[in-house]
Coordinates of C-alpha atoms in Angstrom, one line a residue:
Chain A
M1 CA 21.3 21.6 -13.5
L2 CA 18.5 24.0 -14.4
K3 CA 17.8 22.1 -17.6
V4 CA 16.5 19.3 -15.3
L5 CA 15.2 21.3 -12.4
V6 CA 12.9 23.6 -14.4
P7 CA 11.2 20.7 -16.3
T8 CA 10.7 19.0 -13.0
L9 CA 9.1 22.1 -11.5
M10 CA 7.0 22.3 -14.7
L11 CA 5.6 18.9 -13.9
F12 CA 3.4 20.6 -11.3
P13 CA 1.5 22.6 -13.9
T14 CA 1.4 19.6 -16.2
I15 CA -0.2 17.5 -13.4
W16 CA -2.8 20.0 -12.4
L17 CA -3.7 21.4 -15.8
S18 CA -3.9 18.1 -17.8
S19 CA -7.3 16.7 -18.6
P20 CA -8.1 13.6 -16.4
K21 CA -7.8 11.3 -19.4
W22 CA -4.3 12.5 -20.4
L23 CA -2.9 13.0 -16.9
W24 CA -0.9 9.8 -16.7
P25 CA 0.4 9.8 -20.3
T26 CA 1.6 13.3 -20.0
A27 CA 3.2 12.8 -16.6
T28 CA 4.9 9.7 -17.8
A29 CA 6.2 11.3 -21.0
Q30 CA 7.4 14.4 -19.3
S31 CA 9.2 12.5 -16.6
L32 CA 10.8 10.2 -19.1
L33 CA 12.0 13.3 -21.0
I34 CA 13.5 14.7 -17.8
A35 CA 15.2 11.3 -17.2
F36 CA 16.7 11.5 -20.7
I37 CA 17.9 15.1 -20.2
S38 CA 19.5 14.1 -16.8
L39 CA 21.8 11.8 -18.7
A40 CA 23.6 14.9 -19.9
W41 CA 25.0 15.2 -16.3
L42 CA 27.1 12.1 -17.0
K43 CA 29.4 14.3 -19.2
W44 CA 31.6 15.7 -16.5
A45 CA 33.2 18.9 -17.6
S46 CA 36.3 18.8 -15.4
E47 CA 38.7 16.0 -14.9
T48 CA 38.3 16.0 -11.2
G49 CA 35.9 17.5 -8.8
W50 CA 32.7 19.5 -9.3
S51 CA 31.1 20.6 -12.5
T52 CA 29.2 23.7 -11.8
S53 CA 27.9 26.9 -13.3
N54 CA 27.0 28.5 -10.0
M55 CA 28.1 28.2 -6.4
Y56 CA 25.0 26.5 -5.1
L57 CA 24.1 23.5 -7.2
A58 CA 26.8 21.3 -8.7
T59 CA 27.4 17.8 -9.8
D60 CA 30.5 15.6 -9.4
P61 CA 31.1 12.0 -10.1
L62 CA 29.7 11.0 -6.8
S63 CA 26.4 12.8 -7.0
T64 CA 25.8 12.3 -10.7
P65 CA 24.9 8.6 -10.7
L66 CA 22.5 9.2 -7.8
L67 CA 20.9 12.1 -9.6
V68 CA 20.4 10.1 -12.7
L69 CA 19.0 7.3 -10.6
T70 CA 16.5 9.7 -9.0
C71 CA 15.4 11.1 -12.3
W72 CA 15.1 7.7 -13.8
L73 CA 13.0 6.5 -10.9
L74 CA 10.2 9.1 -11.2
P75 CA 8.7 7.7 -14.5
L76 CA 9.0 4.2 -13.1
M77 CA 7.1 5.2 -10.0
I78 CA 4.4 6.8 -12.2
L79 CA 4.2 3.7 -14.3
A80 CA 4.0 1.4 -11.2
S81 CA 1.2 3.4 -9.5
Q82 CA -1.0 3.9 -12.5
N83 CA -3.1 0.8 -11.8
H84 CA -3.8 1.0 -8.1
I85 CA -4.6 4.7 -8.2
Y86 CA -7.0 4.7 -11.2
S87 CA -10.1 4.1 -9.1
E88 CA -9.5 7.2 -7.0
P89 CA -10.9 10.7 -7.8
V90 CA -8.9 12.7 -10.2
S91 CA -7.8 15.3 -7.8
R92 CA -6.4 12.7 -5.5
Q93 CA -4.5 11.1 -8.4
R94 CA -3.1 14.5 -9.2
L95 CA -2.0 14.9 -5.6
Y96 CA -0.3 11.6 -5.6
I97 CA 1.8 12.4 -8.7
T98 CA 2.5 15.9 -7.2
L99 CA 3.9 14.2 -4.1
L100 CA 6.2 12.1 -6.3
A101 CA 7.3 15.1 -8.3
S102 CA 8.0 17.1 -5.2
L103 CA 10.1 14.3 -3.9
Q104 CA 12.0 14.4 -7.1
T105 CA 12.6 18.1 -6.8
F106 CA 13.8 17.8 -3.2
L107 CA 16.1 14.9 -4.1
I108 CA 17.6 16.7 -7.1
M109 CA 18.4 19.7 -4.9
A110 CA 19.7 17.4 -2.2
F111 CA 22.1 15.6 -4.4
G112 CA 23.2 18.7 -6.2
A113 CA 23.6 20.8 -3.2
T114 CA 27.1 22.3 -2.6
E115 CA 26.2 23.8 0.8
V116 CA 25.7 21.2 3.5
I117 CA 22.8 23.1 5.1
M118 CA 21.0 23.0 1.8
F119 CA 21.6 19.3 1.7
Y120 CA 20.3 19.0 5.3
I121 CA 17.1 21.0 4.5
M122 CA 16.4 18.9 1.4
F123 CA 17.2 15.7 3.4
E124 CA 14.5 16.7 5.9
A125 CA 12.1 18.0 3.2
T126 CA 12.0 14.5 1.5
L127 CA 10.5 13.2 4.7
I128 CA 7.2 15.0 4.3
P129 CA 6.0 13.7 0.9
T130 CA 7.2 10.2 1.8
L131 CA 5.3 10.4 5.1
I132 CA 2.1 11.5 3.3
I133 CA 2.5 8.8 0.7
I134 CA 3.0 6.1 3.3
T135 CA 0.2 7.1 5.7
R136 CA -2.4 8.2 3.2
W137 CA -2.0 5.6 0.5
G138 CA -0.8 2.6 2.4
N139 CA -3.1 -0.3 2.5
Q140 CA -3.1 -1.6 6.1
T141 CA -3.8 0.0 9.5
E142 CA -0.1 -0.5 10.4
R143 CA 0.7 2.4 8.0
L144 CA 0.3 4.9 10.8
N145 CA 2.7 3.1 13.0
A146 CA 5.1 2.8 10.0
G147 CA 4.9 6.5 9.3
T148 CA 5.6 7.4 13.0
Y149 CA 8.6 5.1 13.1
F150 CA 9.9 6.5 9.8
L151 CA 9.5 10.1 10.8
F152 CA 10.8 10.0 14.3
Y153 CA 13.7 7.7 13.8
T154 CA 15.0 10.0 11.0
L155 CA 14.3 13.2 13.0
A156 CA 15.9 11.9 16.1
G157 CA 19.1 11.3 14.1
S158 CA 19.0 14.5 12.3
L159 CA 18.5 16.9 15.1
P160 CA 22.1 16.2 16.4
L161 CA 23.2 16.7 12.7
L162 CA 21.7 20.2 12.7
V163 CA 23.6 21.1 15.9
A164 CA 26.8 19.6 14.5
L165 CA 26.5 21.5 11.3
L166 CA 25.9 24.8 13.0
L167 CA 28.9 24.1 15.2
L168 CA 31.0 23.4 12.1
Q169 CA 29.8 26.6 10.5
Q170 CA 31.0 28.5 13.7
T171 CA 34.4 26.9 13.6
T172 CA 35.2 26.9 9.9
G173 CA 33.1 29.9 8.8
T174 CA 31.7 28.0 5.8
L175 CA 29.6 25.0 5.0
S176 CA 30.2 25.0 1.3
M177 CA 31.5 21.6 0.2
L178 CA 33.5 23.4 -2.5
I179 CA 35.6 25.1 0.2
L180 CA 35.5 22.6 3.0
Q181 CA 37.3 20.0 0.9
Y182 CA 40.4 22.3 0.9
S183 CA 40.2 23.4 4.5
Q184 CA 42.8 22.5 7.1
P185 CA 42.1 19.4 9.1
L186 CA 40.4 20.2 12.3
T187 CA 42.0 19.5 15.6
L188 CA 39.6 17.0 17.1
D189 CA 40.9 15.8 20.4
T190 CA 38.3 16.2 23.1
W191 CA 35.3 14.2 24.1
G192 CA 33.1 17.0 22.8
H193 CA 34.6 16.5 19.4
S194 CA 33.9 12.8 19.5
I195 CA 30.2 13.6 20.2
W196 CA 30.3 16.1 17.4
W197 CA 31.6 13.3 15.1
A198 CA 28.8 11.0 16.1
G199 CA 26.3 13.8 15.7
C200 CA 27.5 14.4 12.1
L201 CA 27.0 10.7 11.2
I202 CA 24.1 9.4 13.2
A203 CA 21.4 10.9 10.9
F204 CA 22.9 9.2 7.9
L205 CA 23.5 5.9 9.7
V206 CA 19.8 5.9 10.7
K207 CA 18.8 6.6 7.1
M208 CA 21.0 4.0 5.5
P209 CA 20.0 2.1 7.8
L210 CA 22.6 0.8 10.1
Y211 CA 21.6 -2.5 11.8
G212 CA 20.8 -1.2 15.3
V213 CA 18.6 1.6 14.1
H214 CA 17.0 -0.1 11.2
L215 CA 13.5 -0.8 12.7
W216 CA 11.8 1.9 10.7
L217 CA 12.7 0.4 7.4
P218 CA 10.7 -2.9 7.3
K219 CA 7.7 -1.0 8.5
A220 CA 7.9 1.9 6.1
H221 CA 8.8 -0.3 3.1
V222 CA 6.0 -2.8 3.7
E223 CA 3.2 -0.3 4.5
A224 CA 4.1 2.1 1.7
P225 CA 2.3 1.8 -1.7
V226 CA 4.5 0.6 -4.5
A227 CA 5.8 4.1 -5.5
G228 CA 6.7 4.8 -1.9
S229 CA 8.5 1.5 -1.5
M230 CA 10.4 2.1 -4.8
V231 CA 11.5 5.6 -3.9
L232 CA 12.4 4.6 -0.3
A233 CA 14.5 1.6 -1.4
A234 CA 16.1 3.1 -4.4
V235 CA 16.9 6.7 -3.5
L236 CA 16.1 7.7 0.1
L237 CA 18.4 5.1 1.6
K238 CA 21.2 6.4 -0.7
L239 CA 20.7 9.9 0.8
G240 CA 22.2 8.5 3.9
G241 CA 25.1 7.0 2.1
Y242 CA 25.7 10.1 0.1
G243 CA 25.6 12.3 3.2
M244 CA 28.1 10.1 4.9
M245 CA 30.5 10.2 2.0
R246 CA 30.3 14.0 2.0
M247 CA 30.8 14.4 5.7
M248 CA 33.7 11.9 6.0
I249 CA 36.0 14.4 4.4
M250 CA 35.7 16.7 7.3
L251 CA 35.7 14.2 10.1
D252 CA 39.0 12.6 9.3
P253 CA 41.4 11.9 12.1
L254 CA 38.7 10.8 14.5
S255 CA 37.1 8.4 12.2
K256 CA 40.1 6.0 12.4
E257 CA 39.0 4.8 15.8
L258 CA 35.4 5.9 16.2
A259 CA 34.3 4.2 13.0
Y260 CA 35.2 0.8 14.5
P261 CA 31.9 -0.1 16.4
F262 CA 29.8 1.1 13.5
I263 CA 31.7 -1.0 10.9
I264 CA 31.2 -4.0 13.2
L265 CA 27.6 -3.2 13.7
A266 CA 27.1 -2.9 9.9
L267 CA 28.8 -6.2 9.2
W268 CA 26.9 -8.0 11.9
G269 CA 23.7 -6.5 10.5
I270 CA 24.4 -8.1 7.2
L271 CA 24.3 -11.5 8.8
M272 CA 21.4 -10.8 11.1
T273 CA 19.1 -9.2 8.6
G274 CA 20.0 -11.9 6.0
S275 CA 19.0 -14.5 8.5
I276 CA 15.8 -12.7 9.2
C277 CA 15.1 -12.7 5.5
L278 CA 15.2 -16.5 5.5
R279 CA 12.4 -16.6 8.0
Q280 CA 10.1 -14.1 6.4
T281 CA 6.6 -15.0 5.2
D282 CA 5.8 -11.5 3.9
L283 CA 7.2 -10.8 0.5
K284 CA 7.8 -7.1 0.9
S285 CA 9.2 -7.6 4.3
L286 CA 11.8 -9.9 2.9
I287 CA 12.8 -7.4 0.2
A288 CA 13.0 -4.7 2.9
Y289 CA 15.3 -6.7 5.1
S290 CA 17.4 -7.5 2.1
S291 CA 17.8 -3.8 1.6
V292 CA 19.1 -3.4 5.1
S293 CA 21.6 -6.2 4.5
H294 CA 22.9 -4.5 1.3
M295 CA 23.1 -1.1 2.9
G296 CA 25.0 -2.6 5.8
L297 CA 27.7 -3.5 3.3
V298 CA 27.6 0.0 1.9
A299 CA 27.9 1.5 5.4
G300 CA 30.9 -0.7 6.0
G301 CA 32.5 0.4 2.8
I302 CA 32.0 4.1 3.5
L303 CA 33.2 4.0 7.1
I304 CA 36.4 2.3 5.9
Q305 CA 37.2 5.4 4.0
T306 CA 39.5 3.8 1.4
P307 CA 39.1 4.6 -2.4
W308 CA 37.9 1.1 -3.0
G309 CA 35.5 1.3 -0.2
F310 CA 33.9 4.5 -1.5
T311 CA 33.9 3.2 -5.1
G312 CA 32.3 -0.1 -4.1
A313 CA 29.7 1.8 -2.0
I314 CA 28.7 4.0 -4.9
I315 CA 28.4 1.1 -7.3
L316 CA 26.4 -1.0 -4.8
M317 CA 24.1 2.0 -4.1
I318 CA 23.2 2.4 -7.7
A319 CA 22.9 -1.3 -8.5
H320 CA 20.9 -2.0 -5.3
G321 CA 18.6 1.0 -6.0
L322 CA 17.5 -0.4 -9.4
V323 CA 17.3 -4.0 -8.4
S324 CA 15.5 -3.4 -5.1
S325 CA 13.0 -1.2 -6.8
A326 CA 12.5 -3.9 -9.4
L327 CA 11.8 -6.5 -6.7
F328 CA 9.2 -4.2 -5.1
C329 CA 7.5 -3.7 -8.4
L330 CA 7.3 -7.5 -8.9
A331 CA 6.0 -7.9 -5.4
N332 CA 3.3 -5.3 -6.2
T333 CA 2.2 -7.1 -9.3
A334 CA 1.6 -10.2 -7.1
Y335 CA -0.1 -8.0 -4.5
E336 CA -2.4 -6.4 -7.0
R337 CA -3.6 -9.8 -8.2
T338 CA -3.9 -11.6 -4.9
H339 CA -4.3 -8.7 -2.4
S340 CA -1.9 -10.5 -0.1
R341 CA 1.8 -10.2 0.5
T342 CA 2.1 -13.7 2.0
M343 CA 4.5 -15.7 -0.1
L344 CA 2.7 -19.0 0.6
L345 CA -0.5 -17.7 -0.9
A346 CA 0.9 -16.8 -4.4
R347 CA 3.5 -19.4 -5.4
G348 CA 4.2 -21.4 -8.5
L349 CA 3.8 -18.2 -10.5
Q350 CA 6.2 -19.4 -13.2
M351 CA 3.6 -21.7 -14.6
V352 CA 1.1 -18.9 -14.8
F353 CA 3.3 -15.9 -15.8
P354 CA 6.3 -17.3 -17.6
L355 CA 7.7 -14.0 -18.9
T356 CA 7.3 -12.4 -15.5
A357 CA 9.3 -15.4 -14.1
V358 CA 12.2 -14.2 -16.3
W359 CA 12.0 -10.8 -14.6
W360 CA 11.8 -12.4 -11.2
F361 CA 14.8 -14.6 -12.1
I362 CA 17.0 -11.7 -13.4
A363 CA 16.1 -9.5 -10.4
N364 CA 16.9 -12.2 -7.9
L365 CA 20.1 -13.0 -9.7
A366 CA 21.1 -9.4 -9.5
N367 CA 20.1 -9.3 -5.8
L368 CA 22.4 -12.2 -5.0
A369 CA 25.2 -10.3 -6.7
L370 CA 25.8 -12.5 -9.8
P371 CA 28.8 -11.5 -11.9
P372 CA 29.2 -9.5 -14.1
L373 CA 26.4 -7.3 -12.8
P374 CA 27.4 -4.2 -10.9
N375 CA 26.0 -5.6 -7.6
L376 CA 28.8 -8.0 -7.5
M377 CA 31.4 -5.4 -8.5
G378 CA 30.4 -3.2 -5.6
E379 CA 30.2 -6.0 -3.1
I380 CA 33.6 -7.4 -4.1
M381 CA 35.3 -4.0 -3.9
I382 CA 33.8 -3.5 -0.4
I383 CA 34.7 -7.0 0.7
T384 CA 38.3 -6.6 -0.5
T385 CA 38.8 -3.3 1.2
L386 CA 37.3 -4.6 4.4
F387 CA 39.7 -7.6 4.2
S388 CA 42.7 -5.3 3.8
W389 CA 41.5 -3.4 6.9
S390 CA 41.1 -6.6 8.9
P391 CA 41.3 -10.2 7.6
W392 CA 38.7 -11.3 10.1
T393 CA 35.9 -9.4 8.3
I394 CA 36.1 -12.0 5.5
V395 CA 34.2 -14.4 7.8
L396 CA 31.4 -11.9 8.3
T397 CA 31.2 -10.7 4.7
G398 CA 31.7 -14.2 3.2
L399 CA 28.9 -15.6 5.4
G400 CA 26.8 -12.6 4.4
T401 CA 27.3 -13.3 0.7
L402 CA 26.2 -16.9 1.3
I403 CA 23.1 -15.9 3.2
T404 CA 22.3 -13.3 0.6
A405 CA 22.4 -16.0 -2.1
A406 CA 20.3 -18.2 0.1
Y407 CA 17.5 -15.8 0.7
S408 CA 17.4 -14.6 -2.9
L409 CA 17.1 -18.1 -4.1
Y410 CA 14.5 -18.7 -1.4
L411 CA 12.5 -15.7 -2.7
F412 CA 12.7 -17.0 -6.2
L413 CA 11.8 -20.6 -5.5
M414 CA 8.9 -19.6 -3.1
T415 CA 7.2 -17.3 -5.6
Q416 CA 8.0 -18.9 -8.9
R417 CA 8.6 -22.6 -8.6
G418 CA 6.4 -25.4 -7.5
P419 CA 2.8 -26.0 -8.3
A420 CA 0.4 -23.1 -8.5
P421 CA -1.8 -23.2 -5.4
N422 CA -5.3 -24.7 -5.6
H423 CA -7.1 -21.8 -4.0
I424 CA -6.3 -19.4 -6.8
K425 CA -8.9 -19.7 -9.5
G426 CA -7.7 -17.1 -11.8
L427 CA -5.0 -14.4 -12.1
S428 CA -5.4 -11.4 -14.4
P429 CA -2.8 -11.5 -17.2
F430 CA 0.3 -9.4 -17.0
H431 CA -0.1 -5.9 -18.5
T432 CA 2.2 -4.4 -21.1
R433 CA 2.8 -1.6 -18.6
E434 CA 4.2 -4.1 -16.0
H435 CA 6.5 -5.7 -18.5
L436 CA 7.7 -2.3 -19.6
L437 CA 8.3 -1.3 -16.0
M438 CA 10.5 -4.4 -15.4
V439 CA 12.4 -3.8 -18.6
L440 CA 13.1 -0.2 -17.7
H441 CA 14.4 -1.4 -14.3
L442 CA 16.6 -4.2 -15.5
I443 CA 18.1 -2.8 -18.7
P444 CA 20.1 -0.1 -17.0
V445 CA 21.5 -2.7 -14.6
I446 CA 22.6 -4.8 -17.5
L447 CA 23.9 -1.9 -19.4
L448 CA 26.1 -0.8 -16.5
V449 CA 28.1 -4.0 -17.0
A450 CA 29.3 -2.4 -20.3
K451 CA 30.3 1.0 -18.8
P452 CA 30.9 0.8 -15.1
E453 CA 33.1 3.8 -15.0
L454 CA 29.9 5.9 -14.9
V455 CA 29.4 4.8 -11.3
W456 CA 32.9 4.5 -10.1
G457 CA 32.8 7.9 -8.4
W458 CA 35.7 10.2 -8.0
C459 CA 38.1 7.9 -6.2
H460 CA 39.2 5.7 -9.1
Chain B
M1 CA -25.9 -6.4 -56.2
A2 CA -25.2 -10.1 -56.3
S3 CA -22.0 -9.5 -58.3
R4 CA -20.9 -6.9 -55.7
L5 CA -21.5 -9.3 -52.9
S6 CA -19.7 -12.1 -54.6
R7 CA -16.7 -9.8 -55.0
I8 CA -16.5 -8.8 -51.3
W9 CA -17.8 -12.1 -49.9
P10 CA -14.3 -13.6 -49.2
V11 CA -13.5 -10.6 -47.1
V12 CA -16.8 -10.4 -45.4
S13 CA -17.0 -14.1 -44.5
R14 CA -13.6 -13.9 -42.8
V15 CA -14.6 -11.2 -40.4
R16 CA -15.5 -12.6 -37.0
W17 CA -18.9 -11.1 -36.7
S18 CA -19.4 -12.3 -33.1
S19 CA -16.4 -10.4 -31.8
A20 CA -17.1 -7.4 -33.9
L21 CA -20.6 -7.2 -32.5
G22 CA -19.3 -7.5 -28.9
T23 CA -20.6 -10.9 -28.0
R24 CA -18.3 -13.6 -26.7
C25 CA -17.9 -17.1 -28.2
V26 CA -17.3 -20.0 -25.9
S27 CA -14.6 -22.2 -27.2
Q28 CA -15.5 -25.9 -27.3
T29 CA -12.0 -27.2 -27.0
P30 CA -11.1 -28.4 -23.5
K31 CA -8.7 -25.9 -22.0
S32 CA -5.5 -27.1 -20.3
S33 CA -5.3 -26.1 -16.7
A34 CA -2.4 -23.7 -17.3
A35 CA -4.4 -21.7 -19.8
G36 CA -7.4 -21.8 -17.6
A37 CA -5.6 -20.6 -14.6
A38 CA -4.4 -17.5 -16.6
V39 CA -7.9 -16.4 -17.5
V40 CA -10.3 -15.1 -15.0
S41 CA -13.0 -17.6 -14.8
D42 CA -16.5 -16.3 -15.0
L43 CA -18.0 -19.5 -13.9
Q44 CA -18.0 -18.5 -10.2
P45 CA -20.8 -16.5 -8.5
V46 CA -19.6 -13.1 -7.5
S47 CA -19.2 -13.0 -3.7
P48 CA -20.0 -9.9 -1.7
A49 CA -16.3 -9.7 -0.7
L50 CA -15.4 -8.9 -4.3
Q51 CA -17.7 -6.0 -4.4
D52 CA -16.6 -2.5 -3.5
S53 CA -18.7 -0.1 -1.5
H54 CA -20.8 0.9 -4.6
G55 CA -21.7 -2.7 -5.3
H56 CA -19.4 -2.9 -8.4
T57 CA -17.4 -6.0 -8.8
E58 CA -13.8 -6.4 -9.9
V59 CA -14.2 -6.4 -13.6
N60 CA -11.6 -8.0 -15.8
P61 CA -10.5 -5.1 -18.1
F62 CA -9.5 -7.6 -20.8
E63 CA -13.2 -8.5 -21.3
T64 CA -14.1 -5.0 -22.5
N65 CA -10.8 -4.3 -24.2
P66 CA -8.8 -7.4 -25.3
D67 CA -5.9 -5.2 -26.1
F68 CA -5.7 -3.7 -22.6
H69 CA -2.2 -2.5 -21.9
G70 CA -2.6 -1.7 -18.3
F71 CA -2.6 2.1 -18.6
H72 CA -6.2 3.2 -18.8
H73 CA -9.1 1.0 -17.8
H74 CA -12.0 2.4 -19.7
D75 CA -10.7 4.3 -22.7
S76 CA -8.8 2.1 -25.1
F77 CA -7.6 5.0 -27.2
V78 CA -5.9 6.7 -24.2
D79 CA -4.6 3.2 -23.1
E80 CA -3.0 2.6 -26.5
W81 CA -1.4 6.1 -26.7
N82 CA -0.2 5.9 -23.2
M83 CA 1.5 2.7 -24.0
R84 CA 3.1 4.2 -27.2
L85 CA 4.3 7.3 -25.3
A86 CA 5.8 5.2 -22.5
F87 CA 7.6 2.9 -24.9
F88 CA 8.8 5.7 -27.1
F89 CA 10.1 7.9 -24.4
G90 CA 11.3 5.1 -22.2
I91 CA 13.0 2.9 -24.6
S92 CA 13.6 4.7 -27.9
V93 CA 14.6 8.0 -26.4
A94 CA 15.9 7.3 -22.9
I95 CA 17.6 4.0 -23.4
V96 CA 18.6 3.9 -27.1
I97 CA 19.5 7.6 -27.6
G98 CA 20.6 8.0 -24.1
G99 CA 22.7 4.9 -24.3
T100 CA 24.3 6.1 -27.5
F101 CA 25.1 9.4 -25.8
I102 CA 26.7 7.6 -22.9
H103 CA 28.6 5.3 -25.2
Y104 CA 30.2 8.2 -26.9
L105 CA 31.1 10.2 -23.7
P106 CA 34.7 11.3 -23.7
D107 CA 37.3 9.3 -21.8
H108 CA 37.0 10.9 -18.4
G109 CA 40.2 11.1 -16.4
M110 CA 42.0 9.6 -19.3
R111 CA 41.5 6.1 -17.9
Q112 CA 41.2 4.3 -21.2
W113 CA 44.1 6.3 -22.7
A114 CA 46.2 5.3 -19.7
R115 CA 45.4 1.6 -20.2
R116 CA 46.2 1.9 -23.9
E117 CA 49.4 3.8 -23.2
A118 CA 50.6 1.3 -20.6
E119 CA 50.0 -1.6 -23.0
R120 CA 51.8 0.3 -25.8
L121 CA 54.8 1.0 -23.5
I122 CA 55.0 -2.5 -22.3
K123 CA 55.0 -3.9 -25.8
Q124 CA 57.7 -1.4 -26.8
R125 CA 60.0 -2.0 -23.8
E126 CA 59.7 -5.8 -24.2
A127 CA 60.6 -5.5 -27.8
E128 CA 63.7 -3.4 -26.9
G129 CA 64.6 -5.7 -24.0
L130 CA 64.4 -2.8 -21.5
P131 CA 63.0 -3.3 -18.0
L132 CA 59.3 -2.4 -17.9
M133 CA 59.8 0.2 -15.2
T134 CA 62.7 1.7 -13.3
E135 CA 62.8 0.7 -9.6
N136 CA 63.3 4.3 -8.3
Y137 CA 60.7 6.9 -9.0
Y138 CA 63.1 9.7 -8.3
E139 CA 66.7 9.8 -9.3
P140 CA 68.7 8.8 -6.2
G141 CA 71.5 11.3 -7.1
K142 CA 69.1 14.3 -7.1
I143 CA 67.8 13.7 -3.5
I144 CA 69.5 15.9 -1.1
L145 CA 69.3 14.6 2.4
P146 CA 70.1 16.5 5.6
S147 CA 73.3 15.4 7.2
S148 CA 73.0 13.0 10.1
G149 CA 73.9 14.4 13.5
D150 CA 72.5 16.8 15.9
E151 CA 70.8 19.9 14.4

C-alpha cells in the first residue's frame, strides 16, 4: 500500500518543484509509474479476504480493481487536460494537477480503508477537490449551479451516514471491516433500525446515483472540465457502489424487504435515463445520463446481495469506468475543436477523423455492452441474478439493454456518420496525445476479456 | 570547390530549402474536400470572435511545428520528449510489462486448477464407467438423526 501511496504523495513536490517546461512530462511519467506499481496489488496474498500489512489500509479482491482503476486514471486525466490548461499561468496549472493528485490520494485511502470512518472521511474529502475543479475550471456559468447540486446532494445523503456509523460504533464497539465481517448479526427489528438501515445506504445511493436522486450527475459531469468528468464518471460513482457493498454485510436481515423499492427505482431508472439519452442534444449530457443508466444496473445488482449480483456489479463498475471516461475524452476532443457540445454542430466526423472514428466505434460498442467485453459480462450477471430474484425484472432489464443499444448507436451515428456540416471550415488534426489517451483507455477494457478473474471480486 | 560541390550536389539538391528556411509552399494540385476540411484554412479573415483578450488569434500549432504531438505548444523538444515519455511509461511499461506481470499471476483461489481437476476426473470416471458424482454428499449411514417423538 505504501509503495503506491508514497509516490502519490511525492507527486506534490514533483508538481511544485518542476520547471514549467517539464511540469507535464514529469507529472505524466510519475503517475504512469504509480499506475504500473499499483498493478502489484493484483497479486492477492491470501486465498480469501484481505491482504494487509497493517490494520488500517488493506486490499481485497473487491477494492483492488477499483484501486488499480483509480491509479490508472490519474495519468489519463493529466494527458487529457494538457491541452486546455496550457494557456493558463503556470501556478494555476500546478494547482490543477495538485487537485487531481490529491483526489488520487483520497481515493486510494478510501478504497484501501479498513475502518469505515476512515472510508467516510475520505469519501467526503474527495468532494472538495472535485468541487474546486468543477467550479473553477468549468466553462459555462452553470458550473456554479452544478457545484452546488453536486456538493449538497452528496452532503445531504452522507450526514445520515455519519450518524448511522456512530450508532454502529456504539452498538458493536468497532467499525473495522476486518472485525465487523465476523460479528454476530444485529437484531434489527424496530422502525428505528429501518431508518438506520436507510441512513447507512442513502449516501451511497445518492453517489451511485440512484434514479430519484440523480439530478446532480448530469450537471456535474457536463460542467466539469474533461479531467473532472473523467474522474467523476470513472471513480467517484464507484465510491458509492463500493461503499454499498461494504455496508451490506452488516445490514443483512433487513435488506431482504427494505431493498425492494430501491431495486425497483434503480431498474426504472435504467429505462428512464436511457430514454432521456435518446432525446439529448448535448453530447456530454448524453454520456452523463448513460452513466446513470449503467449505475442503476449496478445498484440493482448490489441490492440483490447474491454472489452473481456482486460480481456483476464489480465487473460493470470497472468496465463502465474505463469506457465512460473514454467517451468523455472523445467528447472533449470534439469540444476543443468546435467549442460546442451540441451534437448537431459537429457531426460526420468519420470523414474528417477516420482513426478517431475507430475509437468512437469501439467506445460505443463497449458502452452498449458488446460481447465479449466485460461490460456485457457484468450486465448479464446482474440481469441473470435479478431474473432469479423475480422473473418480471427481465422486462425492465431487457428493455433497458435495448434502449442502451439504441442510444449508443444514436451517439455514434450522430457524431460520426453522415456528411460533415457545411458551417465547419476546418478542424485541427488529431494529436498523438489524444490517440494515446484513447488507446490507454480502450486497451485495458479489451485485455480484461482475456483475464476477467481480476475483476470478479471475492464472491466467485 | 567545384569538385566538392559536385560530390555533395545530389544531397543538397534534394533538401527542401523552402521548408528548411521556414517559408511555406502552396501546393498547386487541387485539394479534395476531405483533405481541405482537415487542414485549417488560412484563407479566411480572422474575426474578432477568434481573438482572446490580448488580441492573439487561435494559432494552428501545426504551422510552427509540423510534428506537433499535442503536448507542448511552443517547444518542440519538450513536446517530443513528453510524447516519448508518455508512450514509454504508458504502453511499454504499464501495459506490456504490467500485462506480462498480470498474465503470470498465480492461480488465485485455485480456480483454474479446479477446472482442470474436474475435467480430469470426468475423463477418468467416464473411462472407468463410474458415475460422475455420487448423489449423496454425506454417507447416509453416518448421519445420526434424533428419534422422532416428543422430546
